[in-house]
CSV table of C-alpha atoms in Angstrom, one decimal:
chain,number,residue,atom,x,y,z
A,1,MET,CA,2.1,25.1,-75.7
A,2,SER,CA,2.3,23.6,-72.2
A,3,SER,CA,3.5,20.1,-71.6
A,4,ARG,CA,1.8,17.7,-69.2
A,5,PRO,CA,3.8,16.5,-66.3
A,6,SER,CA,5.1,13.0,-66.5
A,7,PRO,CA,3.6,10.3,-64.2
A,8,ALA,CA,6.8,10.2,-62.2
A,9,THR,CA,6.6,13.9,-61.6
A,10,THR,CA,3.0,13.6,-60.5
A,11,ARG,CA,3.9,10.9,-58.0
A,12,ILE,CA,6.7,13.1,-56.6
A,13,ARG,CA,4.5,16.1,-56.2
A,14,THR,CA,1.7,14.0,-54.6
A,15,GLY,CA,4.1,12.5,-52.2
A,16,ALA,CA,5.5,15.9,-51.2
A,17,LEU,CA,2.0,17.2,-50.6
A,18,LEU,CA,1.0,14.3,-48.4
A,19,ALA,CA,4.2,14.6,-46.4
A,20,SER,CA,3.5,18.3,-45.8
A,21,VAL,CA,0.0,17.6,-44.6
A,22,ALA,CA,1.3,14.9,-42.3
A,23,ALA,CA,3.8,17.3,-40.8
A,24,LEU,CA,1.2,20.0,-40.2
A,25,VAL,CA,-1.1,17.5,-38.5
A,26,SER,CA,1.8,16.3,-36.3
A,27,ALA,CA,2.6,19.9,-35.4
A,28,GLY,CA,-1.0,20.6,-34.5
A,29,ALA,CA,-1.6,23.1,-37.3
A,30,LEU,CA,-4.3,21.0,-38.8
A,31,HIS,CA,-7.1,19.3,-36.8
A,32,PRO,CA,-9.1,17.0,-39.1
A,33,ALA,CA,-12.5,16.2,-37.6
A,34,SER,CA,-11.8,12.5,-38.0
A,35,ALA,CA,-8.6,12.4,-36.1
A,36,ALA,CA,-8.6,10.2,-33.0
A,37,PRO,CA,-7.9,11.8,-29.7
A,38,ALA,CA,-4.4,11.3,-28.3
A,39,ALA,CA,-3.9,8.4,-25.9
A,40,ALA,CA,-3.7,9.3,-22.2
A,41,PRO,CA,-0.1,9.0,-20.9
A,42,VAL,CA,0.6,5.8,-19.1
A,43,ALA,CA,1.9,6.3,-15.5
A,44,SER,CA,5.1,4.6,-14.5
A,45,PRO,CA,4.9,2.3,-11.4
A,46,HIS,CA,6.5,3.8,-8.3
A,47,ALA,CA,7.5,2.1,-5.0
A,48,THR,CA,8.9,3.3,-1.7
A,49,ALA,CA,10.4,1.0,1.0
A,50,ALA,CA,11.3,1.7,4.6
A,51,VAL,CA,13.3,-0.8,6.6
A,52,LEU,CA,14.2,-1.0,10.3
A,53,ASP,CA,16.6,-3.6,11.8
A,54,LEU,CA,15.1,-4.4,15.2
A,55,ASP,CA,18.3,-6.2,16.2
A,56,GLY,CA,20.6,-3.4,15.1
A,57,ALA,CA,21.8,-0.4,17.0
A,58,GLY,CA,19.7,2.3,15.4
A,59,ARG,CA,16.0,3.1,15.6
A,60,THR,CA,15.6,5.2,12.5
A,61,PRO,CA,14.3,3.4,9.4
A,62,VAL,CA,16.2,3.5,6.2
A,63,VAL,CA,14.0,4.8,3.4
A,64,HIS,CA,14.5,3.7,-0.2
A,65,GLY,CA,12.8,6.1,-2.7
A,66,GLN,CA,10.8,9.2,-2.1
A,67,ASP,CA,8.8,9.0,1.1
A,68,SER,CA,5.6,10.3,-0.3
A,69,ALA,CA,2.1,9.4,0.6
A,70,TYR,CA,0.3,6.4,-1.0
A,71,ASP,CA,-3.2,5.0,-0.7
A,72,THR,CA,-3.1,2.2,1.9
A,73,ALA,CA,-5.7,-0.2,0.5
A,74,SER,CA,-6.0,-3.0,3.0
A,75,ILE,CA,-2.8,-2.5,5.0
A,76,VAL,CA,-4.9,0.1,6.9
A,77,LYS,CA,-6.6,-2.9,8.5
A,78,VAL,CA,-3.7,-3.2,10.9
A,79,ASP,CA,-4.3,0.4,11.9
A,80,ILE,CA,-8.0,-0.2,12.3
A,81,LEU,CA,-7.4,-3.1,14.7
A,82,ALA,CA,-4.8,-1.0,16.6
A,83,ALA,CA,-7.5,1.7,17.1
A,84,LEU,CA,-10.1,-0.8,18.2
A,85,LEU,CA,-7.7,-2.3,20.8
A,86,LEU,CA,-6.8,1.1,22.1
A,87,GLN,CA,-10.4,1.9,22.6
A,88,ALA,CA,-11.0,-1.4,24.4
A,89,GLN,CA,-8.0,-0.7,26.6
A,90,ASP,CA,-9.4,2.7,27.5
A,91,ALA,CA,-12.6,1.1,28.5
A,92,GLY,CA,-10.7,-1.5,30.6
A,93,ARG,CA,-12.0,-4.5,28.7
A,94,GLN,CA,-11.0,-7.2,26.2
A,95,LEU,CA,-12.4,-7.4,22.8
A,96,THR,CA,-15.8,-9.0,22.6
A,97,ALA,CA,-16.4,-12.3,20.8
A,98,GLU,CA,-18.1,-10.3,18.0
A,99,GLU,CA,-15.2,-8.0,17.7
A,100,ARG,CA,-12.7,-10.9,17.5
A,101,GLY,CA,-15.0,-12.5,15.0
A,102,ARG,CA,-14.5,-9.5,12.8
A,103,ALA,CA,-10.8,-8.6,13.6
A,104,GLU,CA,-9.5,-12.1,12.8
A,105,PRO,CA,-10.9,-12.4,9.2
A,106,MET,CA,-10.1,-8.8,8.6
A,107,ILE,CA,-6.4,-9.5,9.1
A,108,GLU,CA,-6.0,-13.1,8.2
A,109,ARG,CA,-8.2,-13.1,5.0
A,110,SER,CA,-8.4,-9.3,4.4
A,111,ASP,CA,-12.2,-9.5,4.8
A,112,ASN,CA,-13.7,-6.2,3.7
A,113,THR,CA,-17.1,-6.6,5.3
A,114,ALA,CA,-15.4,-7.1,8.7
A,115,ALA,CA,-13.3,-4.0,8.0
A,116,ASP,CA,-16.4,-2.0,7.2
A,117,ALA,CA,-18.0,-2.9,10.5
A,118,LEU,CA,-14.9,-2.2,12.6
A,119,TRP,CA,-14.2,1.1,10.7
A,120,ARG,CA,-17.7,2.2,11.8
A,121,GLU,CA,-17.1,1.0,15.3
A,122,ILE,CA,-13.9,2.9,15.9
A,123,GLY,CA,-15.5,6.1,14.6
A,124,ARG,CA,-14.3,6.1,11.0
A,125,ALA,CA,-11.7,8.8,10.1
A,126,SER,CA,-11.8,10.6,13.4
A,127,GLY,CA,-11.3,7.4,15.4
A,128,LEU,CA,-8.3,6.4,13.3
A,129,ALA,CA,-6.8,9.9,13.6
A,130,ALA,CA,-7.1,9.9,17.4
A,131,ALA,CA,-5.5,6.5,17.6
A,132,ASN,CA,-2.7,7.5,15.2
A,133,GLU,CA,-1.9,10.5,17.3
A,134,ARG,CA,-1.3,8.3,20.3
A,135,LEU,CA,0.7,5.8,18.3
A,136,GLY,CA,3.0,8.4,17.0
A,137,LEU,CA,2.0,8.4,13.3
A,138,THR,CA,2.5,11.8,11.7
A,139,ALA,CA,1.9,11.3,8.0
A,140,THR,CA,-1.2,9.3,7.8
A,141,THR,CA,-4.6,10.8,6.8
A,142,ALA,CA,-7.7,8.6,7.2
A,143,GLY,CA,-9.9,8.0,4.2
A,144,PRO,CA,-13.2,9.8,3.8
A,145,GLY,CA,-16.6,8.4,4.8
A,146,LEU,CA,-16.6,4.6,4.5
A,147,LYS,CA,-13.5,4.6,2.2
A,148,TRP,CA,-11.0,3.3,4.7
A,149,GLY,CA,-8.9,2.0,1.7
A,150,LEU,CA,-8.2,5.5,0.6
A,151,THR,CA,-6.4,6.3,3.8
A,152,ARG,CA,-3.1,8.0,2.8
A,153,THR,CA,0.2,7.0,4.4
A,154,THR,CA,4.0,6.9,4.0
A,155,ALA,CA,6.4,4.0,4.3
A,156,SER,CA,8.1,5.6,7.3
A,157,ASP,CA,4.8,6.1,9.0
A,158,GLN,CA,4.0,2.4,8.5
A,159,ILE,CA,7.3,1.6,10.2
A,160,ARG,CA,6.1,3.7,13.2
A,161,LEU,CA,2.9,1.7,13.3
A,162,LEU,CA,4.8,-1.6,13.1
A,163,ARG,CA,7.1,-0.6,15.9
A,164,THR,CA,4.2,-0.2,18.2
A,165,VAL,CA,3.3,-3.8,17.4
A,166,PHE,CA,6.6,-5.5,17.2
A,167,ASP,CA,9.1,-3.4,19.1
A,168,GLY,CA,8.4,-3.5,22.8
A,169,ASP,CA,11.3,-1.1,23.5
A,170,THR,CA,9.7,1.9,21.7
A,171,LYS,CA,8.6,4.9,23.7
A,172,ALA,CA,5.1,4.5,22.3
A,173,ALA,CA,4.9,0.8,23.3
A,174,SER,CA,5.9,1.6,26.9
A,175,GLY,CA,3.8,4.7,27.3
A,176,PRO,CA,0.3,5.0,28.7
A,177,ALA,CA,-1.1,6.0,25.4
A,178,ALA,CA,0.1,2.9,23.5
A,179,LEU,CA,-0.9,-0.7,22.9
A,180,ASN,CA,-0.3,-2.9,25.8
A,181,ALA,CA,1.5,-6.3,25.6
A,182,THR,CA,-1.7,-8.2,25.2
A,183,SER,CA,-2.9,-6.1,22.3
A,184,ARG,CA,0.5,-6.2,20.6
A,185,THR,CA,0.6,-10.0,20.9
A,186,TYR,CA,-2.9,-10.2,19.4
A,187,ILE,CA,-2.0,-8.2,16.3
A,188,ARG,CA,1.3,-10.1,15.8
A,189,THR,CA,-0.5,-13.4,16.1
A,190,LEU,CA,-3.1,-12.5,13.4
A,191,MET,CA,-0.5,-11.1,11.1
A,192,SER,CA,1.4,-14.4,11.4
A,193,ARG,CA,-1.7,-16.3,10.4
A,194,VAL,CA,-2.4,-14.6,7.1
A,195,VAL,CA,-3.8,-17.2,4.6
A,196,PRO,CA,-1.1,-18.6,2.3
A,197,GLU,CA,-2.5,-17.0,-0.9
A,198,GLN,CA,-2.0,-13.6,0.7
A,199,SER,CA,1.5,-14.3,2.1
A,200,TRP,CA,3.3,-12.6,-0.7
A,201,GLY,CA,5.0,-9.2,-0.4
A,202,VAL,CA,7.6,-8.3,2.2
A,203,SER,CA,7.9,-12.0,3.1
A,204,ALA,CA,10.0,-12.3,-0.1
A,205,ALA,CA,12.8,-10.5,1.7
A,206,GLY,CA,13.1,-13.3,4.2
A,207,GLY,CA,13.2,-16.1,1.8
A,208,SER,CA,11.3,-19.4,1.9
A,209,GLY,CA,10.5,-20.8,5.3
A,210,SER,CA,11.7,-17.7,7.3
A,211,PRO,CA,9.4,-16.4,10.1
A,212,ARG,CA,7.1,-13.6,8.9
A,213,ALA,CA,4.1,-11.6,10.0
A,214,LEU,CA,2.5,-9.3,7.5
A,215,LYS,CA,-0.5,-7.6,6.0
A,216,ASN,CA,-0.9,-6.8,2.3
A,217,GLY,CA,-3.2,-4.4,0.4
A,218,TRP,CA,-4.2,-4.1,-3.2
A,219,LEU,CA,-6.6,-1.8,-5.1
A,220,GLN,CA,-7.3,-1.2,-8.7
A,221,ARG,CA,-8.1,2.5,-9.5
A,222,ASN,CA,-11.4,3.1,-11.3
A,223,THR,CA,-10.1,6.1,-13.2
A,224,SER,CA,-6.9,4.6,-14.6
A,225,GLY,CA,-7.2,0.9,-14.2
A,226,LEU,CA,-3.8,0.9,-12.5
A,227,TRP,CA,-3.0,-0.9,-9.3
A,228,ASP,CA,-1.9,0.2,-5.8
A,229,VAL,CA,-0.1,-2.8,-4.2
A,230,ASN,CA,1.4,-2.6,-0.6
A,231,SER,CA,2.9,-4.9,2.0
A,232,VAL,CA,4.0,-4.3,5.6
A,233,GLY,CA,5.3,-6.6,8.3
A,234,GLN,CA,8.2,-8.2,10.0
A,235,VAL,CA,10.6,-10.7,8.4
A,236,THR,CA,13.7,-12.5,9.8
A,237,VAL,CA,16.9,-12.5,7.7
A,238,LYS,CA,20.1,-14.1,8.9
A,239,GLY,CA,18.9,-14.0,12.5
A,240,HIS,CA,17.9,-10.3,12.4
A,241,ARG,CA,14.3,-9.2,12.6
A,242,TYR,CA,13.4,-6.5,10.1
A,243,LEU,CA,10.3,-4.3,10.0
A,244,VAL,CA,9.6,-3.6,6.3
A,245,ALA,CA,7.0,-1.4,4.6
A,246,VAL,CA,6.7,-1.3,0.8
A,247,LEU,CA,4.1,1.0,-0.8
A,248,SER,CA,3.6,1.2,-4.6
A,249,ASN,CA,1.2,2.5,-7.2
A,250,GLY,CA,0.9,2.7,-11.0
A,251,SER,CA,1.3,-1.0,-11.8
A,252,ALA,CA,-0.5,-2.3,-14.9
A,253,SER,CA,-1.8,-5.4,-13.1
A,254,MET,CA,-1.9,-6.8,-9.6
A,255,SER,CA,0.7,-9.4,-10.5
A,256,ASP,CA,3.0,-6.7,-11.7
A,257,GLY,CA,2.5,-4.8,-8.5
A,258,ILE,CA,3.3,-7.9,-6.4
A,259,SER,CA,6.5,-8.4,-8.4
A,260,LEU,CA,7.5,-4.8,-7.8
A,261,VAL,CA,6.8,-4.9,-4.1
A,262,GLU,CA,8.7,-8.2,-3.6
A,263,ARG,CA,11.7,-7.0,-5.7
A,264,THR,CA,11.7,-3.7,-3.8
A,265,ALA,CA,11.5,-5.5,-0.4
A,266,ARG,CA,14.4,-7.8,-1.3
A,267,GLN,CA,16.6,-4.9,-2.4
A,268,ALA,CA,15.8,-2.8,0.6
A,269,VAL,CA,16.6,-5.5,3.1
A,270,ALA,CA,19.7,-6.6,1.2
């Protein structure tokens, strides 16, 4: 005569069976139709900074982090304006009132409609590439079609661009292929008039009230929802002028990206 298992024994066996099934599912041996798909991995934010002390002895920027390529977002608007000014110089003329009416909001307020118009005027990717070759940029690839914000660049290449604007002693700034003094002054002036709500970024390295001229960029990616946040410009710290470029990606929000950029800029300059 067989005996029936006690309730306690039944609970133990049931628990062991459920544990075995759970282990098989975890190992991938079982794939129940109702199982939810695994969540996509969350990217970690990354940032790279490049810094050049214009009042120091060297002319090679110090790079913090891996100097890989990032999407520019709106910092490319400085490059677009530089290309426009080079083309005007080649034609022996100043910018027209219409061109200034687009260049100024493009830099000061980061106006995208103005950037669209000037991107077309310079010849889109080919026009930017031609200008960058003359300005000494070696690691910047213009965005496709009308997508100027998907231009790819490195922090060190952004320092090369900033030197053509802020450092009159550079070879590029003194050569026939470069921006002349009037063009450089124009870009610096617009970058120093960025609206207050867009004055975050590398300005954090200089502290409150210190002179700064900058351009920021921010872009939320459609595929991941994560943010590219960048900032480039000149700040003054303890009497020294620094060119600073901070590029970042993978932030969960724009505010997180701004915090990352500002923290990275302060650490890089310090």
